[in-house]
PDB file of C-alpha atoms and ligand atoms in Angstrom:
ATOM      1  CA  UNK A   9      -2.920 -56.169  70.748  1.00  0.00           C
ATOM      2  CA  UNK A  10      -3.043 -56.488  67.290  1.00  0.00           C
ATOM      3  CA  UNK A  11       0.356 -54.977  66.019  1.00  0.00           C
ATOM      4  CA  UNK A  12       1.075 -54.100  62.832  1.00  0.00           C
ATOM      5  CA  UNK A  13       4.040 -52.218  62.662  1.00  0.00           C
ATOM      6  CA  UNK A  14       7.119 -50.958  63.948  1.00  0.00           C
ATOM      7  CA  UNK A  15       9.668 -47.737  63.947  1.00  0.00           C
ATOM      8  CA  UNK A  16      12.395 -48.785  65.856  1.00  0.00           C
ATOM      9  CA  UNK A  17      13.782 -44.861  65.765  1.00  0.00           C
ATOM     10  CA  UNK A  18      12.074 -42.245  65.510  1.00  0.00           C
ATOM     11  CA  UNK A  19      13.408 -38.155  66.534  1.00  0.00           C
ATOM     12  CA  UNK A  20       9.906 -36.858  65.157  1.00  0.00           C
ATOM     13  CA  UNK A  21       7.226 -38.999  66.812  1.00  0.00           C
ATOM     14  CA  UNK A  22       7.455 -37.790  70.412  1.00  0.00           C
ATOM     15  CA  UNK A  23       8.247 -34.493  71.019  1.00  0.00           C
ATOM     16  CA  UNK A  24      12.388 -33.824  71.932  1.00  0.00           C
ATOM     17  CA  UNK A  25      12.522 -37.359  72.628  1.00  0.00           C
ATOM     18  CA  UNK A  26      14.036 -40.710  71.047  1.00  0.00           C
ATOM     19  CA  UNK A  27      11.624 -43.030  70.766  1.00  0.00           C
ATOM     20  CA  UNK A  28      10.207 -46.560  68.872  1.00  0.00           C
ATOM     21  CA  UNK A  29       7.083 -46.006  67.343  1.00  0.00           C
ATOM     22  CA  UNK A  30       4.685 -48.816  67.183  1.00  0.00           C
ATOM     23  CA  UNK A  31       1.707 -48.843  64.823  1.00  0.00           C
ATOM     24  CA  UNK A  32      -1.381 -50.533  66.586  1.00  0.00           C
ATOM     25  CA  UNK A  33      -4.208 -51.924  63.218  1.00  0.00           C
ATOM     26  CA  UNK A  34      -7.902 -51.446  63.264  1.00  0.00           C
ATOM     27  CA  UNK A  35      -9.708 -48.211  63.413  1.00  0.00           C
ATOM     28  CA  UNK A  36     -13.132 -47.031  64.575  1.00  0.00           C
ATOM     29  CA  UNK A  37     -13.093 -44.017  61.372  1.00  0.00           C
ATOM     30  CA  UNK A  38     -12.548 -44.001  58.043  1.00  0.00           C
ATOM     31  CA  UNK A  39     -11.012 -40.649  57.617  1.00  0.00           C
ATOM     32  CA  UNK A  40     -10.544 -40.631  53.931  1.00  0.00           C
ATOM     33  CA  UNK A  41      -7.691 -38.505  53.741  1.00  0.00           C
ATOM     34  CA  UNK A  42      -6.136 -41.545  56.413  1.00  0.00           C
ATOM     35  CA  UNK A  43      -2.420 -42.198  55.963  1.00  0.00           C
ATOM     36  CA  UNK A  44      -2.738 -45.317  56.876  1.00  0.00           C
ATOM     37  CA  UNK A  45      -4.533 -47.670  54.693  1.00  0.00           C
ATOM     38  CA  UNK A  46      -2.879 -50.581  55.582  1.00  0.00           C
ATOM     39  CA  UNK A  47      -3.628 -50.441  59.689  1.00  0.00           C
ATOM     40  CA  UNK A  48      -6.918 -48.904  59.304  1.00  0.00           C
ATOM     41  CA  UNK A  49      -7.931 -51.954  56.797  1.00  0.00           C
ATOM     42  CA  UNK A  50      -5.130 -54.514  56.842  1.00  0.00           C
ATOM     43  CA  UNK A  51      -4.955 -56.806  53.937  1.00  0.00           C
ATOM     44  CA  UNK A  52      -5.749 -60.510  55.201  1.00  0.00           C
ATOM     45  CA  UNK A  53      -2.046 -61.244  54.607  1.00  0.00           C
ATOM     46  CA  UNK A  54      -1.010 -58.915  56.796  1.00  0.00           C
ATOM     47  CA  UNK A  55       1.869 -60.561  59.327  1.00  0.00           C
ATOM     48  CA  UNK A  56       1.223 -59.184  62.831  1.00  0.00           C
ATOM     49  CA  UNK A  57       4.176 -58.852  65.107  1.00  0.00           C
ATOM     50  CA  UNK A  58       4.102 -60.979  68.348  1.00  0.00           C
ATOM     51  CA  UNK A  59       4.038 -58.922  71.798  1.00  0.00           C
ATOM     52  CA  UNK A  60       7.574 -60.712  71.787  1.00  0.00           C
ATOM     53  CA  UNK A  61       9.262 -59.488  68.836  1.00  0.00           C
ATOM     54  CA  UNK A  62       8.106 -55.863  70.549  1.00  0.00           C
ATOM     55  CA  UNK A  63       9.682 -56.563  73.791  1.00  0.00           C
ATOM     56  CA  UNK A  64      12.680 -57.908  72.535  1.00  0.00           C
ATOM     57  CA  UNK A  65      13.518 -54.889  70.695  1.00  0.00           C
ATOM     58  CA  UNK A  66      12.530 -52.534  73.214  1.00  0.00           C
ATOM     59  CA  UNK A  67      15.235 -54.365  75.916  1.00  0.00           C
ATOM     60  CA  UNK A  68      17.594 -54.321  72.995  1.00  0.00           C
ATOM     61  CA  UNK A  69      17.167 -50.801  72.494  1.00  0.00           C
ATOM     62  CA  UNK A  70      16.288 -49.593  75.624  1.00  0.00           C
ATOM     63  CA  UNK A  71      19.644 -47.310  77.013  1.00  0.00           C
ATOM     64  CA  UNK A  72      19.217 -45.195  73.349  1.00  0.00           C
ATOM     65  CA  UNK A  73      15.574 -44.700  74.207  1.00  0.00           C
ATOM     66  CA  UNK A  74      13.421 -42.456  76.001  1.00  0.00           C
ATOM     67  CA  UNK A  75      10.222 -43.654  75.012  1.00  0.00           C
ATOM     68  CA  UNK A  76       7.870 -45.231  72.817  1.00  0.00           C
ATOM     69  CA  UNK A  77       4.882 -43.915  71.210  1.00  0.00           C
ATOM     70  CA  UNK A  78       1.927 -45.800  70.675  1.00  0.00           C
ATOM     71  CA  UNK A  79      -0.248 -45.308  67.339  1.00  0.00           C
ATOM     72  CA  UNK A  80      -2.982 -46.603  64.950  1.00  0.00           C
ATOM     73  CA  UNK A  81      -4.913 -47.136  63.519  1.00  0.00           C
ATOM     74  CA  UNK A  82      -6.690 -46.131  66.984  1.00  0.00           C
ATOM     75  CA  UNK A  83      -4.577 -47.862  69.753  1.00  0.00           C
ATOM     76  CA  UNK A  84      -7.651 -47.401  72.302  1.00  0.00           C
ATOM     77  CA  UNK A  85      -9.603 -50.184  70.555  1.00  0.00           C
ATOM     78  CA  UNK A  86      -7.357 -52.717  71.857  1.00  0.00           C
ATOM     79  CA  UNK A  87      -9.069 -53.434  75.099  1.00  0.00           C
ATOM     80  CA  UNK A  88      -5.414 -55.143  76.211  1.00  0.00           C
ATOM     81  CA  UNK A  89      -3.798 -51.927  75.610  1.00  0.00           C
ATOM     82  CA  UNK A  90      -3.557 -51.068  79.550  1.00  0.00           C
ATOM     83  CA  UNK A  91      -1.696 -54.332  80.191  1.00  0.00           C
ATOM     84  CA  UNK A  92       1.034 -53.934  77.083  1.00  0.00           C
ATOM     85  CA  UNK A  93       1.949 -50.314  78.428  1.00  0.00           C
ATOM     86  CA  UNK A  94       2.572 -51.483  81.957  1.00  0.00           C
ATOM     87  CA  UNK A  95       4.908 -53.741  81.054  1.00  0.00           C
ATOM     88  CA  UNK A  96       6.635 -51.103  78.719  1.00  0.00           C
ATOM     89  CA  UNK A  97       6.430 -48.482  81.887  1.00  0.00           C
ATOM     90  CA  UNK A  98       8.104 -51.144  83.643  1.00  0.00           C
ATOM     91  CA  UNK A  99      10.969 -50.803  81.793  1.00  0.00           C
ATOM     92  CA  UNK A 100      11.540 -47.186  83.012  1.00  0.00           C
ATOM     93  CA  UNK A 101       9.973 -45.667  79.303  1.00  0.00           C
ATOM     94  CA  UNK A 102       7.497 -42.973  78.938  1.00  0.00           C
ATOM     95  CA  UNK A 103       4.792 -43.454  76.491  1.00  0.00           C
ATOM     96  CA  UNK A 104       3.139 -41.098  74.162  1.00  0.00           C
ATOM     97  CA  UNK A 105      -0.194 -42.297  72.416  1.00  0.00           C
ATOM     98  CA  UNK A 106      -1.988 -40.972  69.860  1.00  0.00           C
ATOM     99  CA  UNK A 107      -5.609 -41.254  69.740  1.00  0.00           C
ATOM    100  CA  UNK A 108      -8.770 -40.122  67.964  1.00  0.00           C
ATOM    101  CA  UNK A 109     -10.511 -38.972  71.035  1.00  0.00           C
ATOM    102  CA  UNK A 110     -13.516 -41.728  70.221  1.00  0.00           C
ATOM    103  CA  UNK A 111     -12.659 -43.806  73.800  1.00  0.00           C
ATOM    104  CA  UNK A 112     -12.548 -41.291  76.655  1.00  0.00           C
ATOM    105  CA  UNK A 113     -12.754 -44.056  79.331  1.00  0.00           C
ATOM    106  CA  UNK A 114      -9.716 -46.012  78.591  1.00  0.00           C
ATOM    107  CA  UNK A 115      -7.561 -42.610  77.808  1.00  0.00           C
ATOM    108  CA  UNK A 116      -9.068 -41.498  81.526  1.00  0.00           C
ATOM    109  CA  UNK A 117      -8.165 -45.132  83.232  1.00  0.00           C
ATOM    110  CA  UNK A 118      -4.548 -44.721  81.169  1.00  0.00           C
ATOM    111  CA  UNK A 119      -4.475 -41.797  83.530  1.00  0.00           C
ATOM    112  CA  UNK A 120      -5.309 -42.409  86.295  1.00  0.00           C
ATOM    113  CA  UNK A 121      -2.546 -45.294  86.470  1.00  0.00           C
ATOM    114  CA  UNK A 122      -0.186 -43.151  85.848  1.00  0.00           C
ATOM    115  CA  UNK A 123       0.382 -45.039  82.121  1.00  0.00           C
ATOM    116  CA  UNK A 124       0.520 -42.599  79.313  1.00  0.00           C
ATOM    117  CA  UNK A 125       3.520 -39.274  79.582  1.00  0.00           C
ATOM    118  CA  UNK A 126       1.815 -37.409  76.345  1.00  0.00           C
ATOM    119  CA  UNK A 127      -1.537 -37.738  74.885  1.00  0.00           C
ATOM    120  CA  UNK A 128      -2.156 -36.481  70.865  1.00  0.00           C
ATOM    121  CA  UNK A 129      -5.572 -36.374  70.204  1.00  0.00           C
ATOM    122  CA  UNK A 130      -6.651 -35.515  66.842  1.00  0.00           C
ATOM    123  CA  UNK A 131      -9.301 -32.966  66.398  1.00  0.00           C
ATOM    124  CA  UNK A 132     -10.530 -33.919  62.913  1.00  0.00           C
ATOM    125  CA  UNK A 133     -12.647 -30.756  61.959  1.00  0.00           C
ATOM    126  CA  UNK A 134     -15.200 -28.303  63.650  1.00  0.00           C
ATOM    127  CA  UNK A 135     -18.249 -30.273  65.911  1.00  0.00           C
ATOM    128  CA  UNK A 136     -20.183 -29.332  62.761  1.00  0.00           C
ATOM    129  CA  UNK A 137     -18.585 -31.082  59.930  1.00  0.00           C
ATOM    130  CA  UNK A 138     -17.078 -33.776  62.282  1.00  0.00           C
ATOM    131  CA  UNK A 139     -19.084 -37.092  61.071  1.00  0.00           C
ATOM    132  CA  UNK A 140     -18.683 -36.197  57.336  1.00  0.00           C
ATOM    133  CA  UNK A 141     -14.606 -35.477  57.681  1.00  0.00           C
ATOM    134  CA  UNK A 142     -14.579 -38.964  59.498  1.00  0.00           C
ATOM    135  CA  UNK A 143     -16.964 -40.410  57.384  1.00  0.00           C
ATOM    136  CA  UNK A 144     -19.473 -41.931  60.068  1.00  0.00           C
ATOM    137  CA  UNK A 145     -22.127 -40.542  59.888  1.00  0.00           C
ATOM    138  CA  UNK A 146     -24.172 -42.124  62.729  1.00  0.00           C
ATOM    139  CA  UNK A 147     -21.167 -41.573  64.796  1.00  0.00           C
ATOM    140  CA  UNK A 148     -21.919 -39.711  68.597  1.00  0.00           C
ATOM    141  CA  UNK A 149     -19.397 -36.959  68.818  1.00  0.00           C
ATOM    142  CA  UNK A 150     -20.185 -36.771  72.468  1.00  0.00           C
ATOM    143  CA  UNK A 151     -17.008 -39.189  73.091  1.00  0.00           C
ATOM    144  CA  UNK A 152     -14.862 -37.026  71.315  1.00  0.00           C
ATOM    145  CA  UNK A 153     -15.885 -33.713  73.241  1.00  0.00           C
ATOM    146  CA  UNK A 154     -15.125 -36.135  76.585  1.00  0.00           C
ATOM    147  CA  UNK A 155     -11.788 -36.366  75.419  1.00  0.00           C
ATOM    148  CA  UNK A 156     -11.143 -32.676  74.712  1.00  0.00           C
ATOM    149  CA  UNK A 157     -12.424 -31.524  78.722  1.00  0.00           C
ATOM    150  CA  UNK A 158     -10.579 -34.739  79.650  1.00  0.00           C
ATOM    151  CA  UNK A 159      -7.405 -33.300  78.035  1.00  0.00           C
ATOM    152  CA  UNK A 160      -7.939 -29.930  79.064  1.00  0.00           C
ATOM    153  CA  UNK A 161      -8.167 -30.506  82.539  1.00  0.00           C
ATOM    154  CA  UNK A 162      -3.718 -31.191  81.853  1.00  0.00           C
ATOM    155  CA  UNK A 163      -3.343 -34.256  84.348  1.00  0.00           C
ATOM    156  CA  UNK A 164      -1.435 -35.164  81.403  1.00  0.00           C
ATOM    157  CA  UNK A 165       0.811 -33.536  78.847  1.00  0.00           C
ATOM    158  CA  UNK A 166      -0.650 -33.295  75.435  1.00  0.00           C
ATOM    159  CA  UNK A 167      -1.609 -31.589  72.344  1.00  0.00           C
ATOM    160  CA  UNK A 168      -4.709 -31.501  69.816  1.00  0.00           C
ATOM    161  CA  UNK A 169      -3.271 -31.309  66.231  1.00  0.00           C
ATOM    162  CA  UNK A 170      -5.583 -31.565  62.936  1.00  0.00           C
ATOM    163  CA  UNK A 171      -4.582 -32.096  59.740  1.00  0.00           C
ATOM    164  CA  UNK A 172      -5.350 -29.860  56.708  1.00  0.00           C
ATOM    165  CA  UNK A 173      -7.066 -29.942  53.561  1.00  0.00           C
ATOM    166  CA  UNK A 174      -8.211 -27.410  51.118  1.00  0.00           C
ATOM    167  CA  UNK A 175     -11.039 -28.943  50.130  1.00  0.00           C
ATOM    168  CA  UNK A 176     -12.365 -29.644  53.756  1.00  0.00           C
ATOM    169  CA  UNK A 177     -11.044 -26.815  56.244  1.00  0.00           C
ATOM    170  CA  UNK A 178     -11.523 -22.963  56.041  1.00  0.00           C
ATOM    171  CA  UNK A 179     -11.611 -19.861  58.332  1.00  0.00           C
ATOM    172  CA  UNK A 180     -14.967 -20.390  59.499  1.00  0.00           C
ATOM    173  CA  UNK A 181     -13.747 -24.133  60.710  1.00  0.00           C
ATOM    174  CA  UNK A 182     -10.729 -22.504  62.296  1.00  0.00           C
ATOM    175  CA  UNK A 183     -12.884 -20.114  64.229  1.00  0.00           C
ATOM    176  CA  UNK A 184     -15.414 -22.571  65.296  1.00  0.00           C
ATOM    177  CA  UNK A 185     -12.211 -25.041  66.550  1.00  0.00           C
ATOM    178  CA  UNK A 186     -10.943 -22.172  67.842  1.00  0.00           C
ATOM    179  CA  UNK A 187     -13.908 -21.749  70.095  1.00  0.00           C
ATOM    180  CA  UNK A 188     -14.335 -25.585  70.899  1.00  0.00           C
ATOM    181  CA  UNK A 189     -10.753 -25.918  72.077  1.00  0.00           C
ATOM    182  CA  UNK A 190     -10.319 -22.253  73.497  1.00  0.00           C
ATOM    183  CA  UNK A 191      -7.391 -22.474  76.097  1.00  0.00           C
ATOM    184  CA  UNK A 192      -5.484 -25.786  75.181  1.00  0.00           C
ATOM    185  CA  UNK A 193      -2.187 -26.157  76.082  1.00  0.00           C
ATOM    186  CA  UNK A 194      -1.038 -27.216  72.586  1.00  0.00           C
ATOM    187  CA  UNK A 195      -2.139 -27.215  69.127  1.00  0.00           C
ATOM    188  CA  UNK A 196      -0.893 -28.245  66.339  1.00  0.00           C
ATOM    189  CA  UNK A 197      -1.793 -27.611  62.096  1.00  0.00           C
ATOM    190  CA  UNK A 198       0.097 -30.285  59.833  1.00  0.00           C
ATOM    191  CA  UNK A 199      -0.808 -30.160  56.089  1.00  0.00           C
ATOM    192  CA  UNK A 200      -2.041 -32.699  54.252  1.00  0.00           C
ATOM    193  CA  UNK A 201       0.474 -34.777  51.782  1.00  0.00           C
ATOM    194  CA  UNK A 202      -0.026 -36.682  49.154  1.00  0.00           C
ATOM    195  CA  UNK A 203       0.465 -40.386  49.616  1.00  0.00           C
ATOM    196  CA  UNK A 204      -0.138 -43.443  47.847  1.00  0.00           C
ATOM    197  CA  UNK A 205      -0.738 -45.086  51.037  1.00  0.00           C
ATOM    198  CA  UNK A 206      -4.071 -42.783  51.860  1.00  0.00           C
ATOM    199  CA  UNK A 207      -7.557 -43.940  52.016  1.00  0.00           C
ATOM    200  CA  UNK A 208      -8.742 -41.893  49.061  1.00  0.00           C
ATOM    201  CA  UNK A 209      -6.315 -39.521  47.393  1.00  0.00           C
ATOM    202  CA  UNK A 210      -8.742 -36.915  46.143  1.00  0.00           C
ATOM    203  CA  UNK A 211      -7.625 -34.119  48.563  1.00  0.00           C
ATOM    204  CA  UNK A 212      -4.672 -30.999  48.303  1.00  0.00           C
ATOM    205  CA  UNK A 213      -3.334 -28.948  50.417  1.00  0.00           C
ATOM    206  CA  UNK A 214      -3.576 -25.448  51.347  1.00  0.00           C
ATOM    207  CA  UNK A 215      -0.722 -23.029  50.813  1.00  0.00           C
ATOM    208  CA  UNK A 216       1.794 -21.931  53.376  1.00  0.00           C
ATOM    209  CA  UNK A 217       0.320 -18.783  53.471  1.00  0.00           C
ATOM    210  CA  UNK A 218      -3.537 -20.003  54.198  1.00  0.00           C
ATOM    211  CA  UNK A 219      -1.900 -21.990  56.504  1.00  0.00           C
ATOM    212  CA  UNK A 220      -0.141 -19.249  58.824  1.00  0.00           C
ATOM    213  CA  UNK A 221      -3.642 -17.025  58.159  1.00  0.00           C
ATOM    214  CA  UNK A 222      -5.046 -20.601  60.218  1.00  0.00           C
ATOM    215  CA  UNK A 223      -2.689 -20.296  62.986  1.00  0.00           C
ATOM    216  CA  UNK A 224      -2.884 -16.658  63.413  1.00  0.00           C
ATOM    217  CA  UNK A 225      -7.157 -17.132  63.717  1.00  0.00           C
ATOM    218  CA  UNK A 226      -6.211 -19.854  66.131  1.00  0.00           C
ATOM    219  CA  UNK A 227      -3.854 -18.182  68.460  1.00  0.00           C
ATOM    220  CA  UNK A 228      -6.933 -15.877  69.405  1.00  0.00           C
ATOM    221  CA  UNK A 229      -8.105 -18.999  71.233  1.00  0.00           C
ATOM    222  CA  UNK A 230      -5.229 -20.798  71.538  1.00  0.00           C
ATOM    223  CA  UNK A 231      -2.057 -19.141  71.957  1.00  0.00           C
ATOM    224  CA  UNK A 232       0.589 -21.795  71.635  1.00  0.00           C
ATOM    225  CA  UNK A 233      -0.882 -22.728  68.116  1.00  0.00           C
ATOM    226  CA  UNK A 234       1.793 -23.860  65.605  1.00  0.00           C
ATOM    227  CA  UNK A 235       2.311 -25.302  62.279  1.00  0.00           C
ATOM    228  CA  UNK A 236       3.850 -28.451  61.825  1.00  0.00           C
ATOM    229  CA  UNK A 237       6.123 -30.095  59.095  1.00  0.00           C
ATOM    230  CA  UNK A 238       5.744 -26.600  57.390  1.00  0.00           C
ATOM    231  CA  UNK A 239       9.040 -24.440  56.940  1.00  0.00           C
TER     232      UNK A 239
HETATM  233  S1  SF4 B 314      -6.711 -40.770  60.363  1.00  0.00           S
HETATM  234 FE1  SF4 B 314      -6.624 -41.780  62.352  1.00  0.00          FE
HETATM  235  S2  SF4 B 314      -8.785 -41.884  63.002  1.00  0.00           S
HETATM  236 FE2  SF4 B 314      -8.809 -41.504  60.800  1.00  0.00          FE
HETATM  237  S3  SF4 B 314      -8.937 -43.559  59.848  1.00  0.00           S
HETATM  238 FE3  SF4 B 314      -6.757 -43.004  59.989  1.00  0.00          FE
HETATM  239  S4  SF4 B 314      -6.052 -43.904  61.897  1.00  0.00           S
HETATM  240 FE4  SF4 B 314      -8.297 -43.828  61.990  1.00  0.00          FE
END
């Protein structure tokens, strides 16, 4: 495991829990509106923490925690993954991890042991304008539609949740997610925010208003379709 950061409290990562949120590096995209530069394409000074350093603040921390939620960069590139959230299960935590959909065999093994409590899977755009938003052209988007029917079939608790940008999601998008995703237990919109730690800072976001005309478009499909980080 190649990890690059750490949260050691966090009320907003996992849903109504308390949890320590670790930040896995390396990524398989290169969304450009990607909040994090600095895992996807770590700087060769970048200090790693040891598996150690992890553990030792989990045991620490443990009685104040619920759980901790795993995050990238894409934490399903790490093919030790399996073995670092067994011994985190073993201490009694549940674990949320957050994943662009792109390795639907681990996410299914993480299952079937019994490993991961929540799933977020980002769904980046429609099927349509999925390579360009992720900027891979090349990419098979076959993995990613794995993911979603993998999801779907709730052996797990999880969401989808995309974010939003002007220049790069409209109505049409929202209808044609809407139809890909039809009947998912959770779905999420968060809008896009300026950072100086993104990938490429050309994009804005929509207004509050677009935003809710999103969700209502999406509830036709999905019903328990919400905003997020939006008043
Ligand atoms: S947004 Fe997620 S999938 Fe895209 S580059 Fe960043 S970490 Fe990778």
């Amino acid at each position: 495991m190649l990890i690059l950061g750490l949260q050691k409290t966090t009320l907003l990562d996992y849903p109504g829990k308390i949890a320590s949120t670790i930040f896995t590096g390396g990524c398989n995209f290169r969304c450009p509106f990607c909040h994090n530069r600095d895992l996807v394409m770590p700087p060769n000074d970048v200090i790693a923490y040891s598996e150690d350093e992890i553990f030792e603040h989990l045991k620490a921390k443990k009685k104040v925690l619920d759980g901790v939620c795993i995050t990238g960069g894409e934490p399903t590139l790490h093919k030790d993954l399996p073995g670092f959230i067994h011994k985190i299960k073993d201490m009694g935590l549940l674990v949320k991890l957050d994943s662009n959909g792109t390795n639907p065999d681990m996410v299914e093994s993480l299952i079937n042991q019994g490993l991961v409590d929540y799933i977020a899977m980002d769904i980046k755009n429609s099927k349509e304008k999925y390579n360009s938003i992720a900027c891979m052209p090349n990419f098979d988007i076959g993995t990613i539609e794995a993911s979603v029917e993998l999801l779907k079939q709730e052996r797990v608790d999880y969401e989808f949740r995309t974010t939003i940008m002007r220049e790069c999601h409209d109505a049409e998008d929202m209808e044609a997610i809407g139809q890909w995703i039809k009947g998912a237990k959770a779905y999420y919109l968060q809008s896009y925010k300026e950072s100086e730690q993104v990938i490429n800072p050309i994009f804005s976001a929509h207004s509050p208003e677009t935003l809710k005309s999103f969700v209502d478009i999406l509830k036709n499909y999905i019903p328990n379709t919400n905003l997020r980080g939006i008043d």
